[in-house]
Each structure stands twice: as structure tokens, then as C-alpha cells.
N, CA, C and O atoms as a DFTB+ gen file, in Angstrom:
232 C
 N C O
     1  1       1.205       4.178     -86.824
     2  2       1.849       3.017     -87.079
     3  2       3.287       3.211     -87.260
     4  3       4.015       2.392     -86.697
     5  1       3.846       4.178     -87.965
     6  2       5.178       4.448     -88.271
     7  2       5.853       4.607     -86.911
     8  3       6.858       3.949     -86.641
     9  1       5.312       5.474     -86.054
    10  2       5.944       5.827     -84.796
    11  2       6.060       4.462     -83.860
    12  3       7.037       4.253     -83.141
    13  1       5.036       3.648     -83.956
    14  2       4.961       2.347     -83.210
    15  2       6.228       1.588     -83.771
    16  3       7.069       1.102     -83.015
    17  1       6.305       1.518     -85.108
    18  2       7.499       0.704     -85.752
    19  2       8.740       1.266     -85.287
    20  3       9.644       0.485     -84.990
    21  1       8.921       2.552     -85.176
    22  2      10.268       3.278     -84.741
    23  2      10.443       2.735     -83.286
    24  3      11.574       2.428     -82.909
    25  1       9.411       2.610     -82.489
    26  2       9.727       2.316     -81.060
    27  2      10.054       0.668     -80.987
    28  3      10.985       0.264     -80.291
    29  1       9.384      -0.060     -81.604
    30  2       9.477      -1.512     -81.380
    31  2      10.506      -2.105     -82.389
    32  3      11.083      -3.154     -82.105
    33  1      10.750      -1.444     -83.577
    34  2      11.754      -1.914     -84.577
    35  2      11.034      -3.005     -85.553
    36  3      11.694      -3.736     -86.290
    37  1       9.748      -3.034     -85.487
    38  2       9.083      -4.103     -86.332
    39  2       8.063      -3.252     -87.065
    40  3       7.283      -2.538     -86.434
    41  1       8.057      -3.315     -88.365
    42  2       7.212      -2.654     -89.292
    43  2       6.003      -3.448     -89.416
    44  3       4.907      -2.927     -89.213
    45  1       6.122      -4.700     -89.742
    46  2       4.918      -5.617     -89.859
    47  2       5.224      -6.881     -88.969
    48  3       6.215      -7.582     -89.174
    49  1       4.280      -7.134     -87.934
    50  2       4.594      -8.406     -87.241
    51  2       4.473      -9.695     -88.054
    52  3       3.556      -9.712     -88.876
    53  1       5.118     -10.595     -87.974
    54  2       5.082     -11.831     -88.768
    55  2       3.982     -12.772     -88.152
    56  3       3.825     -12.867     -86.935
    57  1       3.287     -13.410     -89.006
    58  2       2.357     -14.421     -88.521
    59  2       2.918     -15.547     -87.747
    60  3       3.977     -16.047     -88.126
    61  1       2.358     -15.962     -86.779
    62  2       2.890     -17.211     -86.073
    63  2       2.254     -18.391     -86.663
    64  3       1.030     -18.481     -86.755
    65  1       3.110     -19.348     -87.085
    66  2       2.633     -20.613     -87.517
    67  2       3.666     -21.713     -87.210
    68  3       4.866     -21.460     -87.099
    69  1       3.163     -22.899     -87.083
    70  2       3.959     -24.182     -86.778
    71  2       4.552     -24.728     -88.061
    72  3       4.217     -24.317     -89.172
    73  1       5.457     -25.683     -87.848
    74  2       6.031     -26.453     -88.938
    75  2       6.759     -25.529     -89.960
    76  3       6.752     -25.799     -91.161
    77  1       7.339     -24.516     -89.492
    78  2       8.094     -23.692     -90.532
    79  2       9.233     -24.404     -91.260
    80  3       9.380     -24.259     -92.473
    81  1      10.096     -25.226     -90.471
    82  2      11.141     -25.931     -91.142
    83  2      10.614     -26.976     -92.070
    84  3      11.195     -27.232     -93.124
    85  1       9.594     -27.543     -91.720
    86  2       8.883     -28.651     -92.659
    87  2       8.308     -28.010     -93.944
    88  3       8.302     -28.568     -95.041
    89  1       7.819     -26.758     -93.679
    90  2       7.289     -25.982     -94.941
    91  2       8.507     -25.663     -95.701
    92  3       8.479     -26.038     -96.874
    93  1       9.489     -25.105     -95.337
    94  2      10.673     -24.643     -96.050
    95  2      11.289     -25.770     -96.767
    96  3      11.718     -25.640     -97.914
    97  1      11.348     -27.056     -96.003
    98  2      11.857     -28.325     -96.644
    99  2      11.067     -28.758     -97.787
   100  3      11.633     -29.333     -98.716
   101  1       9.813     -28.537     -97.807
   102  2       8.865     -29.111     -98.834
   103  2       8.909     -28.009    -100.052
   104  3       8.926     -28.360    -101.232
   105  1       8.924     -26.818     -99.688
   106  2       8.658     -25.833    -100.995
   107  2       9.963     -25.326    -101.521
   108  3      10.013     -24.912    -102.679
   109  1      11.078     -25.326    -100.718
   110  2      12.262     -24.847    -101.365
   111  2      12.699     -25.661    -102.663
   112  3      13.042     -25.034    -103.665
   113  1      12.690     -27.050    -102.655
   114  2      13.046     -27.658    -103.828
   115  2      12.144     -27.358    -105.091
   116  3      12.563     -27.362    -106.248
   117  1      10.759     -27.079    -104.676
   118  2       9.943     -26.764    -105.775
   119  2      10.311     -25.263    -106.396
   120  3      10.310     -25.057    -107.609
   121  1      10.616     -24.278    -105.444
   122  2      11.117     -23.002    -105.975
   123  2      12.189     -23.209    -106.759
   124  3      12.184     -22.651    -107.856
   125  1      13.265     -23.990    -106.408
   126  2      14.464     -24.191    -107.147
   127  2      14.212     -24.840    -108.477
   128  3      14.834     -24.420    -109.453
   129  1      13.399     -25.775    -108.595
   130  2      12.998     -26.510    -109.835
   131  2      12.334     -25.341    -110.747
   132  3      12.756     -25.171    -111.891
   133  1      11.408     -24.630    -110.281
   134  2      10.716     -23.616    -111.100
   135  2      11.708     -22.653    -111.578
   136  3      11.665     -22.397    -112.781
   137  1      12.650     -22.037    -110.818
   138  2      13.597     -20.953    -111.152
   139  2      14.659     -21.576    -111.948
   140  3      15.342     -20.816    -112.634
   141  1      14.903     -22.781    -111.971
   142  2      16.054     -23.424    -112.757
   143  2      15.261     -23.845    -114.210
   144  3      15.935     -24.268    -115.149
   145  1      14.067     -23.728    -114.304
   146  2      13.358     -24.017    -115.490
   147  2      13.029     -25.573    -115.801
   148  3      12.617     -26.001    -116.879
   149  1      13.288     -26.315    -114.660
   150  2      12.847     -27.846    -114.824
   151  2      11.552     -28.102    -114.551
   152  3      11.074     -29.161    -114.957
   153  1      10.795     -27.227    -113.854
   154  2       9.295     -27.286    -113.609
   155  2       8.631     -26.049    -114.145
   156  3       9.232     -24.980    -114.252
   157  1       7.387     -26.223    -114.475
   158  2       6.615     -24.976    -114.889
   159  2       5.846     -24.583    -113.678
   160  3       6.139     -25.011    -112.562
   161  1       4.796     -23.713    -113.919
   162  2       4.108     -22.963    -112.864
   163  2       3.177     -24.058    -112.179
   164  3       2.468     -23.722    -111.231
   165  1       3.175     -25.254    -112.611
   166  2       2.382     -26.294    -111.787
   167  2       3.022     -26.380    -110.446
   168  3       2.308     -26.900    -109.588
   169  1       4.162     -26.003    -110.080
   170  2       4.719     -26.073    -108.733
   171  2       3.975     -25.363    -107.640
   172  3       3.979     -25.718    -106.461
   173  1       3.253     -24.193    -108.200
   174  2       2.534     -23.494    -107.135
   175  2       1.426     -24.247    -106.578
   176  3       1.299     -24.318    -105.356
   177  1       0.616     -24.814    -107.366
   178  2      -0.585     -25.594    -106.837
   179  2       0.052     -26.721    -105.793
   180  3      -0.534     -26.953    -104.735
   181  1       1.195     -27.360    -106.121
   182  2       1.747     -28.351    -105.339
   183  2       2.351     -27.689    -104.000
   184  3       2.240     -28.271    -102.921
   185  1       2.977     -26.482    -104.119
   186  2       3.346     -25.820    -102.812
   187  2       2.127     -25.374    -101.970
   188  3       2.181     -25.493    -100.746
   189  1       1.108     -24.902    -102.533
   190  2      -0.029     -24.487    -101.811
   191  2      -0.630     -25.761    -101.148
   192  3      -1.020     -25.670     -99.984
   193  1      -0.729     -26.928    -101.807
   194  2      -1.120     -28.095    -101.222
   195  2      -0.336     -28.569    -100.095
   196  3      -0.818     -28.850     -98.998
   197  1       0.931     -28.650    -100.417
   198  2       1.826     -29.110     -99.271
   199  2       1.987     -28.002     -98.096
   200  3       2.152     -28.418     -96.949
   201  1       1.950     -26.801     -98.307
   202  2       1.756     -25.842     -97.221
   203  2       0.549     -26.052     -96.368
   204  3       0.583     -26.163     -95.142
   205  1      -0.554     -26.099     -97.138
   206  2      -1.802     -26.292     -96.360
   207  2      -1.828     -27.485     -95.381
   208  3      -2.249     -27.438     -94.225
   209  1      -1.310     -28.575     -96.020
   210  2      -1.380     -29.942     -95.219
   211  2      -0.355     -29.727     -94.007
   212  3      -0.658     -30.117     -92.880
   213  1       0.746     -29.157     -94.245
   214  2       1.665     -28.890     -93.080
   215  2       1.241     -27.936     -92.067
   216  3       1.516     -28.134     -90.884
   217  1       0.567     -26.879     -92.464
   218  2       0.002     -25.863     -91.624
   219  2      -1.168     -26.508     -90.728
   220  3      -1.390     -26.070     -89.600
   221  1      -1.795     -27.409     -91.197
   222  2      -2.974     -28.113     -90.498
   223  2      -2.448     -29.082     -89.490
   224  3      -3.209     -29.499     -88.616
   225  1      -1.322     -29.435     -89.539
   226  2      -0.699     -30.278     -88.338
   227  2      -0.374     -29.511     -87.339
   228  3      -0.044     -28.330     -87.440
   229  1      -0.463     -30.229     -86.203
   230  2      -0.251     -29.536     -84.915
   231  2       1.257     -29.735     -84.460
   232  3       1.654     -29.238     -83.406
């Protein structure tokens, strides 16, 4: 595995998924709210729900 990573320059290939920009737009404000202290850990369930919905779209 390490020698393959040296050849290709990729240690772990990323998973291919659609709607990446939409997912980022949906979860980034939630992360910001959590880390600024304006929201509690309830944001994670909301992030999961929004991500799941967006990943299900074609």
C-alpha cells in the first residue's frame, strides 16, 4: 500500500459523491454555529439528515 501511494501520490482515494457544493453549503453554517457556541451538538443530527438527503439526489 505504501509503495503504491508513493507511485500515485494518493494515500487514500477519496470517495466519489455528487452534490459536494450543496453539502458544503448546507453543513458549513452548522459547523460555524457549533464552533461559535450558538448551537449545541444538535447540529450533528441536522447535518446527517441534510447530507443524507443531498447524497440521495442525483
